[in-house]
Coordinates of C-alpha atoms (C1' of nucleotides) in Angstrom, one line a residue:
Chain A
M1 CA 25.0 35.6 -34.7
A2 CA 21.4 35.7 -35.7
Q3 CA 21.2 38.8 -37.7
R4 CA 20.4 36.9 -40.9
A5 CA 17.6 35.0 -39.3
A6 CA 16.1 38.3 -38.1
G7 CA 16.3 39.8 -41.6
T8 CA 14.6 37.0 -43.4
L9 CA 12.0 36.6 -40.6
L10 CA 10.9 40.1 -41.3
A11 CA 11.3 40.0 -45.0
N12 CA 8.5 37.6 -45.4
F13 CA 4.8 37.4 -44.7
G14 CA 3.2 40.8 -44.6
R15 CA 1.0 39.7 -41.8
S16 CA 3.8 39.8 -39.3
L17 CA 3.6 42.4 -36.6
A18 CA 6.0 45.1 -37.4
F19 CA 8.9 44.4 -35.1
E20 CA 9.6 48.0 -34.2
E21 CA 6.2 49.1 -33.0
K22 CA 5.5 49.5 -29.3
P23 CA 3.0 47.0 -28.1
N24 CA -0.5 48.3 -27.6
L25 CA -3.6 46.8 -26.2
D26 CA -4.9 45.6 -29.5
E27 CA -1.8 43.7 -30.1
V28 CA -1.7 42.1 -26.7
S29 CA -5.3 40.8 -26.9
C30 CA -4.6 39.8 -30.5
V31 CA -1.8 37.6 -29.2
T32 CA -3.5 36.0 -26.2
H33 CA -6.1 35.3 -28.8
L34 CA -3.6 32.8 -30.2
L35 CA -3.9 30.9 -26.9
V36 CA -7.6 30.9 -26.9
R37 CA -7.6 29.6 -30.5
K38 CA -5.3 26.9 -29.5
L39 CA -7.2 25.8 -26.5
Q40 CA -10.3 25.7 -28.5
N41 CA -8.8 22.7 -30.3
F42 CA -9.7 20.9 -27.1
I43 CA -12.9 22.4 -25.7
A44 CA -15.2 25.2 -26.7
L45 CA -14.5 27.9 -24.1
S46 CA -17.3 29.9 -22.8
E47 CA -17.5 33.6 -23.4
D48 CA -16.5 34.1 -19.8
E49 CA -13.5 31.8 -20.0
Q50 CA -12.3 33.4 -23.2
Q51 CA -12.5 36.8 -21.6
A52 CA -10.5 35.6 -18.7
I53 CA -7.7 34.5 -20.9
L54 CA -7.9 37.6 -23.2
S55 CA -7.6 39.9 -20.3
L56 CA -4.6 38.2 -18.7
P57 CA -2.2 41.0 -18.0
A58 CA 0.6 40.1 -20.5
G59 CA 3.4 42.5 -21.3
S60 CA 5.0 42.1 -24.6
K61 CA 8.7 41.6 -24.9
R62 CA 11.2 41.2 -27.7
L63 CA 14.2 38.9 -27.6
R64 CA 17.1 38.5 -30.0
G65 CA 17.9 35.2 -31.7
R66 CA 20.0 32.5 -30.1
Q67 CA 19.4 33.5 -26.6
M68 CA 18.3 31.5 -23.5
I69 CA 14.9 32.8 -22.5
A70 CA 15.6 32.0 -18.9
D71 CA 18.7 34.2 -19.0
D72 CA 16.5 37.2 -19.2
K73 CA 16.0 38.5 -15.6
S74 CA 12.6 40.0 -16.3
L75 CA 11.4 36.6 -17.4
K76 CA 12.3 34.8 -14.2
G77 CA 9.7 32.2 -13.6
A78 CA 7.4 33.8 -16.1
I79 CA 5.5 31.9 -18.8
C80 CA 6.0 33.2 -22.3
L81 CA 3.5 32.9 -25.0
I82 CA 5.3 33.1 -28.4
E83 CA 3.8 35.7 -30.6
E84 CA 6.3 35.8 -33.4
G85 CA 9.4 33.8 -34.3
F86 CA 10.9 30.4 -33.4
A87 CA 12.2 29.1 -30.1
C88 CA 13.1 25.7 -28.9
R89 CA 13.5 23.5 -25.9
H90 CA 16.8 21.6 -25.6
R91 CA 19.0 19.6 -23.3
T92 CA 22.8 19.5 -23.3
L93 CA 25.0 16.6 -22.1
P94 CA 28.1 17.4 -20.0
D95 CA 30.3 16.9 -23.0
G96 CA 28.5 19.4 -25.1
R97 CA 26.2 17.2 -27.3
R98 CA 22.9 18.8 -27.6
Q99 CA 19.4 17.6 -28.4
I100 CA 16.6 20.0 -29.4
L101 CA 13.4 18.6 -27.9
S102 CA 10.8 20.7 -29.4
F103 CA 10.2 23.8 -31.5
L104 CA 8.1 26.6 -30.1
V105 CA 6.1 28.5 -32.7
P106 CA 3.6 31.3 -32.4
G107 CA 0.9 30.3 -30.1
D108 CA 3.0 28.0 -28.0
L109 CA 3.7 28.5 -24.3
S110 CA 7.3 28.4 -23.3
D111 CA 7.1 26.5 -20.2
L112 CA 4.2 25.2 -18.2
R113 CA 6.7 22.8 -16.8
V114 CA 8.3 25.4 -14.6
F115 CA 4.8 26.4 -13.5
I116 CA 3.8 22.9 -12.4
L117 CA 7.1 21.0 -11.9
G118 CA 8.6 23.9 -10.0
R119 CA 11.8 23.6 -11.9
T120 CA 12.8 22.9 -15.4
D121 CA 14.8 20.1 -17.0
S122 CA 15.4 21.7 -20.2
A123 CA 16.5 25.1 -21.4
V124 CA 14.4 27.3 -23.7
S125 CA 16.2 29.3 -26.3
T126 CA 15.2 31.6 -29.1
L127 CA 16.2 30.5 -32.6
S128 CA 15.2 33.7 -34.4
D129 CA 14.3 37.0 -33.0
V130 CA 11.2 36.4 -31.0
S131 CA 8.4 38.4 -29.5
V132 CA 6.6 37.0 -26.5
S133 CA 3.7 37.8 -24.2
V134 CA 4.9 37.5 -20.7
I135 CA 2.4 36.0 -18.2
T136 CA 3.3 35.9 -14.5
P137 CA 2.9 32.6 -12.7
E138 CA 0.6 34.4 -10.2
H139 CA -1.8 35.4 -12.8
L140 CA -1.8 32.0 -14.3
L141 CA -2.3 30.4 -11.0
A142 CA -5.3 32.6 -10.3
L143 CA -6.7 31.8 -13.7
T144 CA -6.4 28.0 -13.2
E145 CA -7.8 28.2 -9.7
R146 CA -10.8 30.1 -10.9
Y147 CA -11.5 28.2 -14.1
P148 CA -11.1 24.4 -13.9
R149 CA -11.9 24.0 -17.5
I150 CA -9.0 26.2 -18.5
T151 CA -6.8 24.1 -16.2
R152 CA -7.9 21.1 -18.1
A153 CA -7.3 22.8 -21.4
L154 CA -3.8 23.7 -20.4
W155 CA -3.2 20.2 -19.2
W156 CA -4.5 19.1 -22.6
S157 CA -2.0 21.4 -24.3
T158 CA 0.9 19.9 -22.4
L159 CA -0.3 16.4 -23.4
V160 CA -0.3 17.4 -27.0
E161 CA 3.2 18.5 -26.6
E162 CA 4.1 15.2 -25.2
S163 CA 2.4 13.5 -28.1
I164 CA 4.7 15.5 -30.4
T165 CA 7.8 14.6 -28.3
Q166 CA 6.8 11.0 -28.7
E167 CA 6.5 11.3 -32.4
W168 CA 10.0 12.8 -32.5
L169 CA 11.1 9.7 -30.6
V170 CA 9.7 7.5 -33.3
N171 CA 11.3 9.8 -35.8
I172 CA 14.8 9.6 -34.4
G173 CA 14.5 6.0 -33.3
Q174 CA 13.0 4.5 -36.4
R175 CA 13.3 6.7 -39.5
S176 CA 16.2 7.2 -41.8
A177 CA 17.7 10.6 -42.3
L178 CA 15.7 11.4 -45.3
E179 CA 12.5 10.2 -43.7
R180 CA 13.2 12.2 -40.6
M181 CA 13.8 15.4 -42.4
A182 CA 10.6 14.9 -44.5
H183 CA 8.7 14.2 -41.4
L184 CA 9.9 17.3 -39.6
L185 CA 9.0 19.4 -42.7
C186 CA 5.5 17.9 -42.8
E187 CA 5.0 18.6 -39.1
L188 CA 6.2 22.2 -39.4
Y189 CA 3.9 22.7 -42.4
V190 CA 0.9 21.6 -40.4
R191 CA 1.7 23.4 -37.2
L192 CA 2.6 26.6 -38.9
S193 CA -0.5 26.4 -41.1
A194 CA -2.6 26.2 -38.0
V195 CA -1.3 29.6 -36.9
A196 CA -1.4 31.2 -40.3
Q197 CA 2.4 31.2 -40.9
V198 CA 2.3 29.3 -44.2
D199 CA 1.7 30.8 -47.6
V200 CA 1.4 28.5 -50.6
Y201 CA 3.5 25.7 -49.0
T202 CA 6.1 28.2 -48.0
F203 CA 7.2 29.2 -44.6
D204 CA 10.0 30.9 -42.7
L205 CA 12.4 28.4 -41.2
P206 CA 15.0 30.7 -39.4
I207 CA 17.3 27.9 -38.3
T208 CA 20.7 26.7 -39.1
Q209 CA 21.6 23.3 -40.6
S210 CA 23.5 22.4 -37.4
E211 CA 20.4 23.2 -35.4
L212 CA 18.5 20.9 -37.7
A213 CA 21.2 18.3 -36.9
D214 CA 20.7 18.7 -33.2
T215 CA 16.9 18.3 -33.8
L216 CA 17.1 15.2 -35.9
G217 CA 20.0 13.5 -34.1
L218 CA 22.2 13.8 -37.2
S219 CA 25.5 15.5 -38.0
S220 CA 25.3 18.8 -39.7
V221 CA 27.1 17.4 -42.7
H222 CA 24.5 14.7 -43.1
V223 CA 21.7 17.2 -42.7
N224 CA 23.3 19.0 -45.7
R225 CA 23.5 15.8 -47.7
T226 CA 19.8 15.1 -46.9
L227 CA 18.7 18.6 -47.9
Q228 CA 20.6 18.2 -51.1
E229 CA 18.8 15.0 -51.8
L230 CA 15.4 16.6 -51.2
R231 CA 16.4 19.4 -53.6
R232 CA 17.6 16.9 -56.2
R233 CA 14.2 15.2 -56.0
E234 CA 12.6 18.6 -56.4
L235 CA 10.7 18.2 -53.2
I236 CA 11.8 21.4 -51.5
V237 CA 13.4 24.8 -52.2
F238 CA 15.2 26.1 -49.2
R239 CA 17.0 29.4 -49.5
D240 CA 17.7 32.2 -47.1
H241 CA 15.9 30.5 -44.3
V242 CA 12.7 30.2 -46.3
M243 CA 11.4 26.7 -46.9
E244 CA 9.1 26.0 -49.8
L245 CA 7.6 22.5 -50.1
K246 CA 7.3 21.7 -53.8
D247 CA 5.5 18.3 -53.3
V248 CA 3.9 17.9 -49.9
A249 CA 2.2 14.7 -50.9
E250 CA 5.5 13.1 -51.7
L251 CA 7.1 14.3 -48.5
K252 CA 4.2 13.0 -46.6
K253 CA 4.6 9.6 -48.2
I254 CA 8.4 9.4 -47.6
A255 CA 7.9 10.4 -44.0
M256 CA 4.9 8.2 -43.4
F257 CA 3.5 11.3 -41.9
S258 CA 0.1 11.2 -40.3
P259 CA -1.0 14.3 -38.5
G260 CA -3.2 12.8 -35.8
Y261 CA -0.6 13.2 -33.2
L262 CA -0.7 16.9 -33.5
H263 CA -4.3 17.0 -32.2
L264 CA -5.4 19.8 -34.4
R265 CA -9.0 20.3 -35.4
S266 CA -8.2 21.0 -39.0
V267 CA -5.2 20.0 -41.1
P268 CA -4.1 21.8 -44.2
S269 CA -4.2 20.2 -47.6
F270 CA -1.5 17.7 -48.7
D271 CA -3.0 17.7 -52.2
P272 CA -0.3 18.7 -54.6
A273 CA -2.8 20.2 -57.0
Q274 CA -4.3 22.9 -54.8
K275 CA -3.0 25.7 -52.7
A276 CA -2.7 25.5 -49.0
T277 CA -5.6 27.3 -47.5
P278 CA -6.2 25.7 -44.1
Q279 CA -8.0 27.3 -41.3
T280 CA -9.4 30.7 -42.2
G281 CA -8.6 32.3 -38.9
G282 CA -5.7 34.7 -38.7
R283 CA -5.2 38.1 -37.4
Chain B
M1 CA 4.8 -16.1 -26.7
A2 CA 5.5 -14.8 -23.3
Q3 CA 5.6 -17.8 -21.1
R4 CA 9.2 -17.5 -20.2
A5 CA 8.8 -13.9 -19.1
A6 CA 5.9 -14.8 -16.9
G7 CA 7.9 -17.6 -15.3
T8 CA 10.9 -15.5 -14.4
L9 CA 8.7 -12.6 -13.2
L10 CA 7.3 -14.8 -10.6
A11 CA 10.4 -16.7 -9.8
N12 CA 12.1 -13.7 -8.2
F13 CA 11.5 -11.3 -5.4
G14 CA 9.5 -12.8 -2.6
R15 CA 7.8 -9.5 -2.0
S16 CA 5.7 -9.9 -5.2
L17 CA 2.0 -10.4 -4.7
A18 CA 1.2 -14.0 -5.3
F19 CA -0.2 -14.0 -8.7
E20 CA -2.9 -16.5 -8.1
E21 CA -4.6 -14.9 -5.1
K22 CA -8.0 -13.3 -5.5
P23 CA -7.8 -9.5 -4.9
N24 CA -9.1 -8.4 -1.6
L25 CA -9.7 -5.0 -0.1
D26 CA -6.3 -4.8 1.6
E27 CA -4.6 -5.4 -1.6
V28 CA -6.5 -2.8 -3.5
S29 CA -5.9 0.0 -1.0
C30 CA -2.4 -1.2 -0.8
V31 CA -2.0 -0.6 -4.5
T32 CA -3.8 2.8 -4.8
H33 CA -1.3 3.6 -2.1
L34 CA 1.4 3.4 -4.7
L35 CA -0.4 6.3 -6.5
V36 CA -0.6 8.3 -3.3
R37 CA 3.1 7.7 -2.7
K38 CA 3.9 8.8 -6.2
L39 CA 1.9 12.0 -6.1
Q40 CA 3.5 12.9 -2.8
N41 CA 6.7 13.4 -4.8
F42 CA 4.9 16.5 -5.9
I43 CA 2.8 17.9 -3.1
A44 CA 1.9 16.7 0.4
L45 CA -1.7 15.5 0.1
S46 CA -4.0 16.2 3.0
E47 CA -5.5 13.3 4.9
D48 CA -8.8 14.0 3.1
E49 CA -7.2 13.9 -0.3
Q50 CA -5.3 10.7 0.4
Q51 CA -8.5 9.1 1.6
A52 CA -10.2 10.1 -1.6
I53 CA -7.6 8.4 -3.7
L54 CA -7.3 5.4 -1.5
S55 CA -11.1 4.8 -1.6
L56 CA -11.3 5.1 -5.4
P57 CA -13.2 2.0 -6.5
A58 CA -10.6 0.1 -8.3
G59 CA -11.1 -3.5 -9.4
S60 CA -8.0 -5.6 -9.8
K61 CA -7.3 -7.4 -13.0
R62 CA -4.6 -9.7 -14.4
L63 CA -3.2 -9.6 -17.9
R64 CA -0.9 -12.0 -19.7
G65 CA 2.3 -10.8 -21.2
R66 CA 2.6 -9.3 -24.7
Q67 CA -1.0 -8.2 -24.9
M68 CA -2.4 -4.8 -25.9
I69 CA -4.2 -3.4 -22.9
A70 CA -6.7 -1.6 -25.0
D71 CA -7.7 -4.9 -26.6
D72 CA -9.3 -5.9 -23.4
K73 CA -13.0 -5.0 -23.6
S74 CA -13.4 -4.7 -19.9
L75 CA -10.7 -2.0 -19.9
K76 CA -12.3 0.2 -22.6
G77 CA -11.6 3.7 -21.7
A78 CA -10.5 2.8 -18.2
I79 CA -7.3 4.0 -16.6
C80 CA -5.0 1.3 -15.3
L81 CA -2.7 1.6 -12.4
I82 CA 0.1 -0.9 -12.7
E83 CA 0.5 -3.0 -9.6
E84 CA 2.9 -5.6 -10.7
G85 CA 4.9 -6.3 -13.8
F86 CA 6.0 -4.3 -16.8
A87 CA 4.1 -2.6 -19.6
C88 CA 5.0 -0.1 -22.3
R89 CA 3.6 2.5 -24.6
H90 CA 4.6 2.2 -28.2
R91 CA 3.9 3.5 -31.7
T92 CA 4.2 1.5 -34.9
L93 CA 4.8 2.8 -38.4
P94 CA 2.8 1.5 -41.3
D95 CA 5.7 -0.6 -42.5
G96 CA 6.0 -2.4 -39.1
R97 CA 8.9 -0.5 -37.5
R98 CA 8.1 0.0 -33.9
Q99 CA 9.3 2.4 -31.2
I100 CA 8.7 1.9 -27.5
L101 CA 8.0 5.2 -26.0
S102 CA 8.0 4.5 -22.3
F103 CA 8.0 1.8 -19.8
L104 CA 5.2 1.5 -17.3
V105 CA 6.3 0.1 -14.0
P106 CA 4.4 -0.5 -10.7
G107 CA 2.8 2.8 -9.6
D108 CA 2.5 4.2 -13.1
L109 CA -0.8 5.1 -14.7
S110 CA -1.5 3.6 -18.1
D111 CA -3.1 6.4 -19.8
L112 CA -4.2 9.8 -18.6
R113 CA -3.9 10.7 -22.2
V114 CA -7.1 9.0 -23.2
F115 CA -8.7 10.7 -20.2
I116 CA -7.7 14.1 -21.3
L117 CA -7.0 14.0 -25.0
G118 CA -10.1 11.9 -25.6
R119 CA -8.2 9.5 -27.8
T120 CA -4.8 7.9 -27.7
D121 CA -1.9 8.2 -30.1
S122 CA 0.0 5.3 -28.8
A123 CA -0.8 1.7 -27.9
V124 CA -0.2 0.3 -24.4
S125 CA 0.9 -3.3 -24.2
T126 CA 2.0 -5.5 -21.4
L127 CA 5.6 -6.8 -21.5
S128 CA 5.3 -9.3 -18.7
D129 CA 2.3 -10.7 -17.0
V130 CA 0.8 -7.7 -15.3
S131 CA -1.8 -6.9 -12.6
V132 CA -3.5 -3.6 -12.7
S133 CA -6.1 -1.6 -10.7
V134 CA -8.8 -0.5 -13.0
I135 CA -10.1 3.0 -12.5
T136 CA -13.1 4.2 -14.5
P137 CA -12.9 7.6 -16.1
E138 CA -16.1 8.6 -14.3
H139 CA -14.5 8.1 -10.9
L140 CA -11.4 9.9 -12.0
L141 CA -13.4 12.8 -13.3
A142 CA -15.3 13.1 -10.1
L143 CA -12.1 13.0 -8.2
T144 CA -10.4 15.7 -10.2
E145 CA -13.5 17.9 -10.1
R146 CA -13.7 17.7 -6.4
Y147 CA -10.0 18.0 -5.6
P148 CA -8.1 20.5 -7.6
R149 CA -4.9 19.7 -5.9
I150 CA -5.2 16.1 -7.0
T151 CA -5.8 17.4 -10.6
R152 CA -2.7 19.4 -10.3
A153 CA -0.8 16.4 -9.0
L154 CA -1.9 14.2 -11.8
W155 CA -1.0 17.0 -14.3
W156 CA 2.4 17.0 -12.6
S157 CA 2.7 13.3 -13.1
T158 CA 2.1 13.6 -16.8
L159 CA 4.7 16.3 -17.0
V160 CA 7.2 14.0 -15.3
E161 CA 6.4 11.4 -17.9
E162 CA 7.1 14.0 -20.6
S163 CA 10.4 14.8 -18.9
I164 CA 11.3 11.2 -19.2
T165 CA 10.3 11.0 -22.8
Q166 CA 12.5 14.0 -23.5
E167 CA 15.4 12.3 -21.8
W168 CA 14.8 9.3 -24.1
L169 CA 15.0 11.6 -27.0
V170 CA 18.4 12.9 -25.8
N171 CA 19.3 9.3 -25.3
I172 CA 18.5 8.1 -28.8
G173 CA 19.4 11.3 -30.5
Q174 CA 22.8 11.8 -28.9
R175 CA 24.2 8.8 -27.1
S176 CA 26.0 5.8 -28.6
A177 CA 24.6 2.3 -28.2
L178 CA 26.6 1.6 -25.1
E179 CA 25.7 4.9 -23.5
R180 CA 22.1 4.4 -24.3
M181 CA 21.9 1.0 -22.8
A182 CA 23.8 2.2 -19.7
H183 CA 21.4 5.1 -19.4
L184 CA 18.3 3.0 -19.6
L185 CA 19.7 0.7 -16.9
C186 CA 20.4 3.6 -14.6
E187 CA 16.9 4.9 -15.2
L188 CA 15.3 1.6 -14.5
Y189 CA 17.5 1.2 -11.4
V190 CA 16.2 4.5 -10.0
R191 CA 12.6 4.2 -11.0
L192 CA 12.3 0.7 -9.7
S193 CA 14.1 1.5 -6.5
A194 CA 11.4 4.2 -5.9
V195 CA 8.8 1.5 -5.8
A196 CA 10.8 -1.1 -3.9
Q197 CA 11.4 -3.4 -6.9
V198 CA 15.2 -3.4 -6.6
D199 CA 17.2 -5.6 -4.3
V200 CA 21.0 -5.1 -4.0
Y201 CA 21.3 -3.6 -7.5
T202 CA 19.2 -6.4 -8.9
F203 CA 15.8 -6.2 -10.5
D204 CA 13.5 -8.1 -12.8
L205 CA 13.7 -7.1 -16.4
P206 CA 11.1 -9.3 -18.1
I207 CA 11.8 -8.1 -21.6
T208 CA 13.3 -9.4 -24.7
Q209 CA 16.5 -8.1 -26.5
S210 CA 14.4 -7.2 -29.5
E211 CA 12.1 -5.1 -27.2
L212 CA 15.2 -3.4 -25.9
A213 CA 16.1 -2.8 -29.5
D214 CA 12.7 -1.1 -30.2
T215 CA 13.2 0.9 -27.0
L216 CA 16.7 2.2 -27.9
G217 CA 16.3 2.6 -31.6
L218 CA 18.9 -0.2 -32.3
S219 CA 18.8 -3.6 -34.0
S220 CA 18.4 -6.6 -31.8
V221 CA 21.8 -7.9 -33.0
H222 CA 23.4 -4.7 -31.8
V223 CA 21.6 -4.8 -28.5
N224 CA 23.1 -8.2 -28.0
R225 CA 26.6 -6.9 -28.9
T226 CA 26.1 -4.1 -26.5
L227 CA 25.0 -6.3 -23.6
Q228 CA 28.0 -8.5 -24.3
E229 CA 30.3 -5.5 -24.0
L230 CA 28.7 -4.5 -20.7
R231 CA 29.2 -8.1 -19.5
R232 CA 32.8 -8.1 -20.7
R233 CA 33.5 -5.0 -18.7
E234 CA 31.8 -6.6 -15.7
L235 CA 29.2 -3.9 -15.3
I236 CA 26.2 -6.2 -15.5
V237 CA 25.0 -9.7 -15.1
F238 CA 21.8 -10.4 -17.0
R239 CA 20.4 -13.8 -17.0
D240 CA 16.9 -15.2 -17.2
H241 CA 15.4 -11.7 -17.3
V242 CA 17.1 -10.7 -14.1
M243 CA 19.4 -7.7 -14.3
E244 CA 22.1 -7.2 -11.8
L245 CA 24.2 -4.0 -11.9
K246 CA 27.7 -4.8 -10.8
D247 CA 29.0 -1.3 -11.0
V248 CA 26.3 1.4 -11.0
A249 CA 28.8 4.2 -10.6
E250 CA 30.6 3.2 -13.8
L251 CA 27.3 2.8 -15.6
K252 CA 26.2 6.2 -14.5
K253 CA 29.5 7.6 -15.7
I254 CA 29.3 6.0 -19.1
A255 CA 25.7 7.1 -19.5
M256 CA 26.3 10.6 -18.2
F257 CA 23.2 9.8 -16.2
S258 CA 21.8 12.4 -13.9
P259 CA 18.5 11.6 -12.2
G260 CA 17.0 15.0 -11.9
Y261 CA 14.7 14.5 -14.9
L262 CA 12.8 11.7 -13.0
H263 CA 11.6 14.2 -10.4
L264 CA 11.8 11.8 -7.5
R265 CA 12.2 13.0 -4.0
S266 CA 14.9 10.6 -3.1
V267 CA 17.3 8.7 -5.3
P268 CA 19.0 5.4 -4.5
S269 CA 22.7 5.2 -4.0
F270 CA 25.1 5.0 -6.9
D271 CA 28.0 4.3 -4.5
P272 CA 29.6 1.1 -5.5
A273 CA 30.6 0.3 -1.9
Q274 CA 27.2 0.3 -0.2
K275 CA 24.0 -1.6 -0.8
A276 CA 21.0 0.0 -2.4
T277 CA 18.6 0.9 0.3
P278 CA 16.6 3.9 -0.9
Q279 CA 13.2 4.8 0.3
T280 CA 12.1 2.6 3.1
G281 CA 8.5 2.5 2.0
G282 CA 7.2 -0.7 0.5
R283 CA 4.3 -2.9 1.1
Chain C
dT1 C1' 39.0 48.2 -47.4
dC2 C1' 40.6 44.2 -45.0
dG3 C1' 40.4 40.3 -42.0
dA4 C1' 37.7 37.3 -39.2
dC5 C1' 33.9 34.4 -38.6
dG6 C1' 30.0 31.5 -39.1
dG7 C1' 27.4 28.9 -42.2
dA8 C1' 26.8 26.1 -46.5
dT9 C1' 28.7 22.8 -49.5
dT10 C1' 31.5 19.0 -50.9
dA11 C1' 35.0 15.3 -51.0
dA12 C1' 37.5 11.5 -48.9
dC13 C1' 37.6 8.5 -45.6
dC14 C1' 36.1 5.8 -41.5
dT15 C1' 33.2 3.3 -38.2
dA16 C1' 29.2 2.3 -35.6
dT17 C1' 25.5 0.0 -36.5
dG18 C1' 22.4 -2.7 -39.6
dT19 C1' 21.5 -7.2 -42.2
dT20 C1' 21.6 -11.9 -43.1
dG21 C1' 22.0 -16.2 -41.8
dT22 C1' 23.6 -20.0 -38.8
dT23 C1' 23.9 -22.5 -34.4
dC24 C1' 22.5 -23.4 -29.9
dC25 C1' 19.4 -23.9 -26.3
dC26 C1' 15.3 -24.0 -23.7
dC27 C1' 10.6 -24.8 -23.3
dC28 C1' 6.4 -26.4 -24.9
dT29 C1' 3.5 -29.5 -27.5
dT30 C1' 2.4 -33.9 -29.3
Chain D
dA1 C1' 11.1 -39.1 -27.6
dA2 C1' 10.6 -36.0 -31.4
dG3 C1' 9.5 -31.8 -33.4
dG4 C1' 8.7 -26.9 -33.4
dG5 C1' 9.4 -22.1 -32.1
dG6 C1' 11.3 -18.2 -30.0
dG7 C1' 15.1 -16.1 -28.1
dA8 C1' 20.2 -15.6 -27.5
dA9 C1' 24.7 -15.6 -29.4
dC10 C1' 27.8 -14.9 -33.0
dA11 C1' 30.1 -14.4 -37.5
dA12 C1' 30.6 -12.2 -42.0
dC13 C1' 29.4 -8.7 -44.7
dA14 C1' 27.1 -4.2 -46.1
dT15 C1' 26.0 0.7 -45.5
dA16 C1' 24.1 4.8 -43.5
dG17 C1' 25.8 8.2 -41.4
dG18 C1' 29.9 10.4 -38.8
dT19 C1' 34.4 12.9 -39.1
dT20 C1' 37.8 15.8 -40.9
dA21 C1' 39.0 19.1 -43.7
dA22 C1' 39.0 22.2 -47.5
dT23 C1' 36.6 25.9 -50.2
dC24 C1' 33.4 29.4 -50.9
dC25 C1' 30.5 33.1 -49.6
dG26 C1' 28.2 36.8 -47.1
dT27 C1' 28.3 39.8 -43.0
dC28 C1' 30.4 42.5 -39.7
dG29 C1' 33.7 44.9 -36.9
dA30 C1' 38.1 47.4 -37.1

DNA sequence: TCGACGGATTAACCTATGTTGTTCCCCCTT
DNA sequence: AAGGGGGAACAACATAGGTTAATCCGTCGA
């Protein structure tokens, strides 16, 4: 079902981890580093605190596309840090209607909710092939008990997620289809830039039009119409699950996008003239 | 602008605090008790921890309806615990469209976001006249630094709020107008029951149809149509800002409502035959 | 190689919801 | 008593977006 997604995911961006390699220590610390970087958006972590996170025992694990993460026995109760690929949280009504609640991109944690709430309200599924670092709740618990500032930083990260969910509510509740789509693209542009997954306004978007529909509260037919309209206006090029934004400034304007709600320290350029070279970090 | 709302709010439910009385110590501890009760949905707090919360220095304060809480100078940066009345969080687009993101009912905290995120993405406004306990960030900080389990409980409460926001996303994204309205009513029924604000399927709903519209992502005209339809089906009686649910079971069915996402320990009856007598707590 | 299948695209048609504008009513102010 | 304003209710009309269905295309299993 997701073979194409996998293909295109790998085809692009040389900086991706090769999917076939065995995980090794470098890789692992490389990835929990994503978490450190993210939390540093909130507070500067001490050397000690950074070490504590970097040395979290986190096994790496690969998952195929369109698969419920919770289905995987070895992930029971575990917290997954996305290294590579797209996942999403979603809820389904008894009659089958489904709403995607958030996208998980590299650097995001799959579910602190389970960790704190004790159970989960929403399923987490992969969209593309995904590789994750698996952190056990025990280790996370130990970490938070020992380092209150890390607890606070994790709390912060869940609040940022809520801020994004709220913006999606504004999006679906108030914006038209075209505005919604433009807004989602701007958001992805900014979030993926922050984790070095954007190259010259271009990023992998390994999802289906009907998944976009479930995200935006539209029908898949209308998602198609909307994408056509964006193409007609020469704002995007979207082929083989690769999205290129031809005019971010215009998209931003249409969407009335303002990135504050993402709570990132630095935001990539929306200037149509120059190339997108946001944060210099990266692997 | 909000005189009517204020009037009706006071007209009903003898158990309300008299609005004119000066706050006294009993009242204050009575109210922070709401917070203890709420957090106990998550973990049993020790005697010590309960005391710490109950003895938080919290001045009481009254606010008129339709007023931004942040506008009040004396509340700058403070955390407000709602004692009485309705408030909401909302965001507004540059062109004036507005989305209400959540309702704050007695027992809810106005904004842990400011406390953790350092700034706020969304405004908080009163809907009716409201009385709040004002907690300073310094005191809250001291509390969380001293009692990690309280920190965790507060974290939990923000995650519950996110769970509700997510359900609203499902609501707006997937449900029809009638379903949305029914769902909102079920949610309010359960949440208000948990804080003893419901009497025989009847509760104060001191908000305007156009505020309902901004909540549900509908136009106010269509909110009106939808309410008429619910009346026609004899599911609700709604007059003078008092909502009576004539058939919760049917509303629940229409809405495909399932209260798990609210994370409450006990949920009031949806049985049409019996009266609603949920948690026995109360003032 | 063939058939099946899922996704993208498009057309035709339909309806839920939005828009505009009017009336009524209540409450408040003067 | 008169006037003003906001909210509720309702009618008439407009449209964004949903539904159904057909075609096309690439991939994959048999």
